[in-house]
Short mmCIF file of C-alpha atoms and ligand atoms in Angstrom, two decimals:
data_model
loop_
_atom_site.label_atom_id
_atom_site.label_comp_id
_atom_site.label_asym_id
_atom_site.label_seq_id
_atom_site.Cartn_x
_atom_site.Cartn_y
_atom_site.Cartn_z
CA UNK R 1 42.41 106.97 -3.00
CA UNK R 2 38.72 106.48 -2.43
CA UNK R 3 38.41 109.13 0.25
CA UNK R 4 40.28 111.55 -2.03
CA UNK R 5 37.80 110.89 -4.84
CA UNK R 6 34.86 111.39 -2.53
CA UNK R 7 36.34 114.66 -1.27
CA UNK R 8 36.88 115.84 -4.84
CA UNK R 9 33.31 114.94 -5.65
CA UNK R 10 31.59 116.60 -2.71
CA UNK R 11 33.81 119.68 -2.70
CA UNK R 12 32.61 120.51 -6.22
CA UNK R 13 29.27 121.52 -4.74
CA UNK R 14 28.72 124.80 -2.99
CA UNK R 15 27.12 124.55 0.45
CA UNK R 16 23.45 125.58 0.47
CA UNK R 17 22.94 128.33 3.01
CA UNK R 18 19.66 128.26 4.91
CA UNK R 19 17.89 131.23 6.42
CA UNK R 20 16.55 131.18 9.95
CA UNK R 21 13.11 131.27 8.34
CA UNK R 22 13.94 128.11 6.39
CA UNK R 23 15.20 126.41 9.55
CA UNK R 24 11.87 127.32 11.19
CA UNK R 25 9.73 126.15 8.24
CA UNK R 26 11.73 122.95 8.09
CA UNK R 27 11.25 122.43 11.80
CA UNK R 28 7.50 123.06 11.65
CA UNK R 29 6.90 120.63 8.81
CA UNK R 30 9.16 118.27 10.77
CA UNK R 31 9.74 115.60 8.17
CA UNK R 32 12.66 113.50 9.34
CA UNK R 33 12.96 111.80 5.98
CA UNK R 34 13.30 115.12 4.14
CA UNK R 35 15.86 116.32 6.66
CA UNK R 36 17.84 113.10 6.27
CA UNK R 37 17.87 113.34 2.46
CA UNK R 38 19.06 116.95 2.68
CA UNK R 39 21.76 116.33 5.29
CA UNK R 40 23.29 113.20 3.80
CA UNK R 41 24.35 115.39 0.90
CA UNK R 42 24.76 118.78 2.61
CA UNK R 43 26.95 117.60 5.49
CA UNK R 44 29.51 115.89 3.21
CA UNK R 45 29.48 119.01 1.00
CA UNK R 46 30.24 121.30 3.93
CA UNK R 47 32.83 118.91 5.35
CA UNK R 48 34.54 118.43 1.98
CA UNK R 49 34.64 122.16 1.26
CA UNK R 50 36.58 122.88 4.45
CA UNK R 51 38.69 119.70 4.32
CA UNK R 52 40.00 120.77 0.92
CA UNK R 53 41.10 123.99 2.54
CA UNK R 54 42.91 122.25 5.40
CA UNK R 55 45.27 120.84 2.78
CA UNK R 56 46.15 124.33 1.53
CA UNK R 57 47.45 125.43 4.93
CA UNK R 58 51.13 126.33 5.17
CA UNK R 59 53.11 123.08 5.32
CA UNK R 60 54.66 123.99 8.65
CA UNK R 61 51.23 124.08 10.24
CA UNK R 62 49.96 120.99 8.43
CA UNK R 63 52.80 118.98 9.95
CA UNK R 64 51.84 119.86 13.52
CA UNK R 65 50.49 116.83 15.42
CA UNK R 66 47.32 118.56 16.58
CA UNK R 67 46.43 119.66 13.06
CA UNK R 68 46.87 116.04 11.97
CA UNK R 69 44.47 114.96 14.71
CA UNK R 70 41.90 117.51 13.55
CA UNK R 71 42.25 116.39 9.95
CA UNK R 72 41.83 112.73 10.89
CA UNK R 73 38.67 113.51 12.83
CA UNK R 74 37.23 115.21 9.76
CA UNK R 75 38.15 112.25 7.57
CA UNK R 76 36.46 109.83 10.00
CA UNK R 77 33.30 111.94 10.24
CA UNK R 78 33.16 112.42 6.48
CA UNK R 79 33.41 108.66 5.96
CA UNK R 80 30.74 107.95 8.56
CA UNK R 81 28.26 110.25 6.81
CA UNK R 82 28.86 109.10 3.25
CA UNK R 83 27.99 105.60 4.49
CA UNK R 84 24.41 106.85 4.18
CA UNK R 85 24.93 107.94 0.57
CA UNK R 86 22.79 105.30 -1.06
CA UNK R 87 21.12 103.31 1.66
CA UNK R 88 17.41 102.68 1.59
CA UNK R 89 15.50 105.02 3.84
CA UNK R 90 13.86 103.06 6.63
CA UNK R 91 13.03 103.90 10.24
CA UNK R 92 16.16 102.02 11.15
CA UNK R 93 18.26 104.14 8.78
CA UNK R 94 16.87 107.31 10.29
CA UNK R 95 17.72 106.12 13.81
CA UNK R 96 21.22 105.12 12.77
CA UNK R 97 21.70 108.52 11.13
CA UNK R 98 20.73 110.37 14.31
CA UNK R 99 23.14 108.23 16.30
CA UNK R 100 25.91 108.91 13.78
CA UNK R 101 25.32 112.67 14.04
CA UNK R 102 25.50 112.59 17.85
CA UNK R 103 28.74 110.63 17.67
CA UNK R 104 30.22 113.11 15.20
CA UNK R 105 29.14 116.10 17.31
CA UNK R 106 30.83 114.56 20.35
CA UNK R 107 33.98 113.76 18.41
CA UNK R 108 34.34 117.39 17.36
CA UNK R 109 33.60 118.98 20.75
CA UNK R 110 37.20 120.02 21.44
CA UNK R 111 38.25 120.93 17.91
CA UNK R 112 38.74 124.60 18.77
CA UNK R 113 41.20 123.76 21.57
CA UNK R 114 42.95 121.13 19.45
CA UNK R 115 43.39 123.60 16.60
CA UNK R 116 44.68 126.24 19.06
CA UNK R 117 47.14 123.63 20.30
CA UNK R 118 48.30 123.20 16.71
CA UNK R 119 48.95 126.95 16.47
CA UNK R 120 50.97 126.76 19.70
CA UNK R 121 52.97 123.85 18.35
CA UNK R 122 53.75 125.94 15.27
CA UNK R 123 54.74 129.01 17.29
CA UNK R 124 57.00 126.87 19.51
CA UNK R 125 58.77 125.22 16.59
CA UNK R 126 58.94 127.88 13.85
CA UNK R 127 59.20 131.59 13.26
CA UNK R 128 55.84 132.55 11.82
CA UNK R 129 56.08 135.16 9.06
CA UNK R 130 53.36 137.67 8.18
CA UNK R 131 52.31 135.63 5.16
CA UNK R 132 51.75 132.48 7.20
CA UNK R 133 49.96 134.46 9.88
CA UNK R 134 47.64 135.94 7.28
CA UNK R 135 46.81 132.52 5.85
CA UNK R 136 46.10 131.17 9.33
CA UNK R 137 43.74 134.05 10.12
CA UNK R 138 41.92 133.55 6.82
CA UNK R 139 41.70 129.80 7.33
CA UNK R 140 40.57 129.81 10.96
CA UNK R 141 37.75 132.29 10.28
CA UNK R 142 36.51 130.00 7.54
CA UNK R 143 37.19 126.78 9.45
CA UNK R 144 35.36 127.90 12.60
CA UNK R 145 32.49 129.35 10.56
CA UNK R 146 32.15 126.03 8.78
CA UNK R 147 32.15 124.29 12.15
CA UNK R 148 29.45 126.58 13.55
CA UNK R 149 27.28 125.85 10.51
CA UNK R 150 27.76 122.08 10.63
CA UNK R 151 26.93 122.00 14.33
CA UNK R 152 23.83 124.06 13.65
CA UNK R 153 22.62 121.49 11.09
CA UNK R 154 23.41 118.58 13.40
CA UNK R 155 21.73 120.27 16.38
CA UNK R 156 18.58 121.01 14.41
CA UNK R 157 18.24 117.46 13.14
CA UNK R 158 18.98 115.74 16.46
CA UNK R 159 16.81 118.11 18.49
CA UNK R 160 13.86 117.83 16.11
CA UNK R 161 14.02 114.10 15.51
CA UNK R 162 16.46 112.50 17.91
CA UNK R 163 14.79 112.68 21.28
CA UNK R 164 11.44 112.85 22.98
CA UNK R 165 9.16 115.50 21.54
CA UNK R 166 8.53 118.29 24.00
CA UNK R 167 5.24 119.98 23.17
CA UNK R 168 5.59 122.61 25.90
CA UNK R 169 8.78 124.02 24.45
CA UNK R 170 8.42 127.01 22.14
CA UNK R 171 11.88 126.36 20.64
CA UNK R 172 12.24 124.91 17.17
CA UNK R 173 15.42 122.95 17.52
CA UNK R 174 17.85 125.46 18.95
CA UNK R 175 15.93 128.46 17.54
CA UNK R 176 13.68 130.53 19.77
CA UNK R 177 10.98 132.23 17.66
CA UNK R 178 10.39 134.67 20.54
CA UNK R 179 13.90 135.22 21.83
CA UNK R 180 13.77 138.08 24.33
CA UNK R 181 17.04 139.93 23.78
CA UNK R 182 17.08 141.70 27.14
CA UNK R 183 16.58 138.42 29.01
CA UNK R 184 19.64 137.01 27.29
CA UNK R 185 21.57 140.22 28.11
CA UNK R 186 20.69 139.87 31.81
CA UNK R 187 21.48 136.17 31.86
CA UNK R 188 24.89 136.70 30.27
CA UNK R 189 25.57 139.60 32.64
CA UNK R 190 24.72 137.58 35.76
CA UNK R 191 26.99 134.73 34.78
CA UNK R 192 29.89 137.01 33.84
CA UNK R 193 29.40 138.95 37.08
CA UNK R 194 29.62 135.71 39.05
CA UNK R 195 33.09 135.12 37.59
CA UNK R 196 34.05 138.76 38.07
CA UNK R 197 33.01 138.69 41.75
CA UNK R 198 35.02 135.52 42.30
CA UNK R 199 38.13 136.97 40.76
CA UNK R 200 37.98 140.62 41.86
CA UNK R 201 35.57 140.45 44.85
CA UNK R 202 33.51 143.15 43.14
CA UNK R 203 31.86 143.87 39.80
CA UNK R 204 30.32 146.77 37.89
CA UNK R 205 26.53 147.12 37.83
CA UNK R 206 24.43 146.79 34.71
CA UNK R 207 22.14 149.46 33.30
CA UNK R 208 19.86 148.25 30.49
CA UNK R 209 18.02 150.58 28.17
CA UNK R 210 15.83 149.73 25.24
CA UNK R 211 14.94 151.80 22.26
CA UNK R 212 12.22 150.68 19.93
CA UNK R 213 11.99 152.87 16.85
CA UNK R 214 9.21 150.85 15.24
CA UNK R 215 6.67 150.16 17.99
CA UNK R 216 5.78 150.73 21.62
CA UNK R 217 8.14 149.38 24.24
CA UNK R 218 6.94 145.85 24.46
CA UNK R 219 10.28 144.15 24.81
CA UNK R 220 12.52 143.38 21.89
CA UNK R 221 12.07 139.92 20.44
CA UNK R 222 13.97 138.20 17.70
CA UNK R 223 13.83 134.82 15.97
CA UNK R 224 17.31 133.61 16.79
CA UNK R 225 19.56 131.01 18.36
CA UNK R 226 19.69 132.17 22.00
CA UNK R 227 22.85 130.18 22.73
CA UNK R 228 24.71 132.09 20.00
CA UNK R 229 23.56 135.46 21.35
CA UNK R 230 24.44 134.37 24.87
CA UNK R 231 27.91 133.31 23.76
CA UNK R 232 28.63 136.73 22.22
CA UNK R 233 27.24 138.75 25.13
CA UNK R 234 28.91 136.64 27.81
CA UNK R 235 32.24 137.16 26.06
CA UNK R 236 31.72 140.91 25.74
CA UNK R 237 30.62 141.21 29.38
CA UNK R 238 33.76 139.42 30.57
CA UNK R 239 35.96 141.73 28.54
CA UNK R 240 34.16 144.86 29.70
CA UNK R 241 34.16 143.78 33.34
CA UNK R 242 37.84 143.02 33.27
CA UNK R 243 38.57 146.37 31.66
CA UNK R 244 36.56 148.24 34.30
CA UNK R 245 38.07 146.32 37.23
CA UNK R 246 41.63 146.69 35.99
CA UNK R 247 41.16 150.34 35.06
CA UNK R 248 39.49 151.47 38.28
CA UNK R 249 41.49 149.21 40.57
CA UNK R 250 40.10 146.53 42.86
CA UNK R 251 40.03 148.92 45.85
CA UNK R 252 37.69 151.46 44.27
CA UNK R 253 34.49 152.31 46.19
CA UNK R 254 32.38 152.15 43.10
CA UNK R 255 32.71 151.23 39.49
CA UNK R 256 31.14 152.86 36.46
CA UNK R 257 28.28 150.57 35.37
CA UNK R 258 28.15 148.73 32.10
CA UNK R 259 25.48 150.24 29.93
CA UNK R 260 23.67 148.03 27.46
CA UNK R 261 21.24 149.54 24.98
CA UNK R 262 19.06 147.23 22.93
CA UNK R 263 17.69 148.90 19.83
CA UNK R 264 15.00 147.62 17.51
CA UNK R 265 15.41 148.93 13.99
CA UNK R 266 13.63 147.94 10.80
CA UNK R 267 16.56 145.96 9.44
CA UNK R 268 18.78 145.41 12.43
CA UNK R 269 18.55 144.77 16.10
CA UNK R 270 21.57 146.29 17.81
CA UNK R 271 22.94 145.47 21.21
CA UNK R 272 25.42 148.14 22.29
CA UNK R 273 27.54 147.51 25.36
CA UNK R 274 29.47 150.50 26.70
CA UNK R 275 32.13 150.26 29.37
CA UNK R 276 34.28 152.91 30.98
CA UNK R 277 37.22 150.61 31.35
CA UNK R 278 39.83 152.96 29.96
CA UNK R 279 39.59 151.78 26.36
CA UNK R 280 42.34 150.44 24.18
CA UNK R 281 44.63 152.27 21.76
CA UNK R 282 43.82 152.02 18.05
CA UNK R 283 47.12 150.29 17.42
CA UNK R 284 45.96 147.31 19.50
CA UNK R 285 42.45 147.08 18.17
CA UNK R 286 43.13 144.64 15.31
CA UNK R 287 45.01 142.24 17.54
CA UNK R 288 41.84 141.54 19.49
CA UNK R 289 40.47 139.55 16.57
CA UNK R 290 43.72 137.81 15.57
CA UNK R 291 44.03 134.15 16.42
CA UNK R 292 47.82 134.21 16.40
CA UNK R 293 48.02 136.89 19.08
CA UNK R 294 45.24 135.34 21.11
CA UNK R 295 46.84 131.91 21.32
CA UNK R 296 48.41 131.48 24.74
CA UNK R 297 48.93 128.23 26.63
CA UNK R 298 45.83 127.29 28.63
CA UNK R 299 46.28 127.75 32.37
CA UNK R 300 46.62 124.31 33.92
CA UNK R 301 43.57 122.74 35.50
CA UNK R 302 45.10 123.10 38.96
CA UNK R 303 45.14 126.87 38.37
CA UNK R 304 41.39 126.81 37.84
CA UNK R 305 40.70 129.15 40.76
CA UNK R 306 43.05 131.78 39.36
CA UNK R 307 42.00 131.81 35.71
CA UNK R 308 41.58 135.39 34.59
CA UNK R 309 38.13 136.64 33.74
CA UNK R 310 38.86 137.13 30.07
CA UNK R 311 42.08 136.02 28.53
CA UNK R 312 41.56 137.48 25.09
CA UNK R 313 41.46 133.89 23.95
CA UNK R 314 39.46 133.05 20.85
CA UNK R 315 36.42 134.56 22.52
CA UNK R 316 36.24 137.71 20.44
CA UNK R 317 37.01 136.31 16.98
CA UNK R 318 34.61 133.42 17.58
CA UNK R 319 31.91 135.76 18.86
CA UNK R 320 32.24 137.84 15.73
CA UNK R 321 31.82 134.67 13.66
CA UNK R 322 28.63 133.82 15.55
CA UNK R 323 27.33 137.31 14.74
CA UNK R 324 28.33 137.05 11.08
CA UNK R 325 26.99 133.52 10.71
CA UNK R 326 23.45 134.89 10.23
CA UNK R 327 24.66 138.07 8.52
CA UNK R 328 25.02 140.15 11.63
CA UNK R 329 28.28 141.62 12.90
CA UNK R 330 30.27 142.43 16.01
CA UNK R 331 32.13 145.73 16.05
CA UNK R 332 34.35 147.40 18.65
CA UNK R 333 34.91 151.12 18.97
CA UNK R 334 37.25 152.37 21.65
CA UNK R 335 38.43 155.72 22.97
CA UNK R 336 41.71 155.20 24.69
CA UNK R 337 41.67 156.77 28.14
CA UNK R 338 37.92 156.43 28.46
CA UNK R 339 36.18 153.22 27.43
CA UNK R 340 34.94 150.87 24.78
CA UNK R 341 31.68 150.32 22.93
CA UNK R 342 30.92 146.89 21.53
CA UNK R 343 27.98 146.56 19.17
CA UNK R 344 26.35 143.28 18.18
CA UNK R 345 24.25 143.68 15.03
CA UNK R 346 21.60 141.09 14.31
CA UNK R 347 19.27 140.83 11.32
CA UNK R 348 15.79 141.76 12.54
CA UNK R 349 14.09 139.73 9.79
CA UNK R 350 14.46 135.96 9.82
CA UNK R 351 14.26 135.69 6.04
CA UNK R 352 17.31 137.98 5.77
CA UNK R 353 19.23 136.01 8.35
CA UNK R 354 20.96 133.62 5.95
CA UNK R 355 23.86 131.42 6.88
CA UNK R 356 27.19 132.89 5.75
CA UNK R 357 29.29 129.96 4.61
CA UNK R 358 32.83 129.63 3.29
CA UNK R 359 33.05 128.00 -0.13
CA UNK R 360 36.07 126.27 -1.53
CA UNK R 361 36.91 127.52 -5.03
CA UNK R 362 39.62 129.09 -7.19
CA UNK R 363 39.43 132.36 -5.27
CA UNK R 364 39.78 130.79 -1.86
CA UNK R 365 42.64 128.52 -2.91
CA UNK R 366 44.40 131.46 -4.55
CA UNK R 367 44.38 133.24 -1.22
CA UNK R 368 46.82 130.75 0.28
CA UNK R 369 49.28 131.21 -2.57
CA UNK R 370 49.12 134.97 -3.00
CA UNK R 371 51.76 136.97 -1.19
CA UNK R 372 50.89 139.98 0.94
CA UNK R 373 50.78 143.27 -0.96
CA UNK R 374 53.80 145.46 -0.49
CA UNK R 375 53.14 148.76 1.24
CA UNK R 376 52.14 151.65 -1.02
CA UNK R 377 51.68 154.09 1.87
CA UNK R 378 54.68 155.39 3.78
CA UNK R 379 54.80 154.27 7.39
CA UNK R 380 57.71 155.52 9.45
CA UNK R 381 56.17 154.12 12.60
CA UNK R 382 56.18 150.72 10.97
CA UNK R 383 52.84 149.68 12.29
CA UNK R 384 52.52 146.74 9.94
CA UNK R 385 48.96 146.02 10.98
CA UNK R 386 47.63 149.50 10.31
CA UNK R 387 49.57 149.67 7.05
CA UNK R 388 48.23 146.36 5.89
CA UNK R 389 44.66 147.47 6.53
CA UNK R 390 45.19 150.41 4.20
CA UNK R 391 46.98 148.48 1.49
CA UNK R 392 44.35 145.77 1.42
CA UNK R 393 41.64 148.37 0.99
C1 LIG H 401 37.97 146.87 26.67
C2 LIG H 401 38.57 145.88 25.71
C3 LIG H 401 37.34 145.19 25.21
C4 LIG H 401 37.19 144.16 24.29
C5 LIG H 401 35.91 143.71 24.00
C6 LIG H 401 34.80 144.25 24.62
C7 LIG H 401 34.95 145.27 25.54
C8 LIG H 401 36.22 145.73 25.83
N1 LIG H 401 36.60 146.74 26.71
O1 LIG H 401 38.60 147.68 27.34
#
């Protein structure tokens, strides 16, 4: 088929990762024509790379209605963009392209929920073996990372060229060249606390510290996408608040505060969030980032006033993807019986903050066909997760 040929063609190319510095330079030169020429190739390449991978999913999952819906949306969006493959570049073309991007962004708004629905459909209809689970984890990390990256490209183009120019705004697209980390910490805290207060009628305080190893304490600034940082911190705050409230009990007179330390290093900026929420045992740690264990039916809309603060939904795995997207990371370290530290690592230098993108190739396709390694460490306790970590090196 024609669409199949086009997918084969575009999936041969590797996506071209951009650094935050390149996004900034691109935004400052602000040539819509250049951006259009780049995106009309790059977007189909990124779409095709991940669409090829959808087809390698375990058949059981591929047959689920929601996964079919997701796939069809990708096909539609892919077709809409390759319409621009060899049109003449006129002002009209550029306008049409912006409109197409907005339409595509809107179409894909609920993809995360739809995909989660597909996982539920699978769990309800089949027994999911460890092999399938492993493939799903591998796929979803790559699928959601691809989605983050495509939305970033679309947001940059539409913000820079789609609307009215706002000269008073220091942002370049969705990037803030002077993103004040502590402001984002406080913003995320306030909004998480609002939810916590609603649910528990109380909330732990926040103590912020900053440590600047390279210069005087003049605030810690980073060139970054504030919405991504906010997303990660809001998620971590909700988890920490829930842990503290559940651990100390809602009738406590006071709660141990959440401590956030923001550290400026030469290479990294670290945001460490410490709670005394009782921690989690090591045996449960890996589950926090597993999509299969985090997929529970959404509470109905009529239950809106009783939704828990943090449901261990896809919040943590997605937050870690946001961190990794520009070569940062999100790491948890817990002491059961005491509390948990979460650290968000960000690249301090914008030229080192490159997009991390999944590429479709022999290695990635092999992953879906390769069986899990058999254990070569004894494990009487049969903790399959811990054992697998060791055997996979
Ligand atoms: C906990 C569990 C958790 C997950 C993520 C972040 C913080 C925390 N605290 O007890």
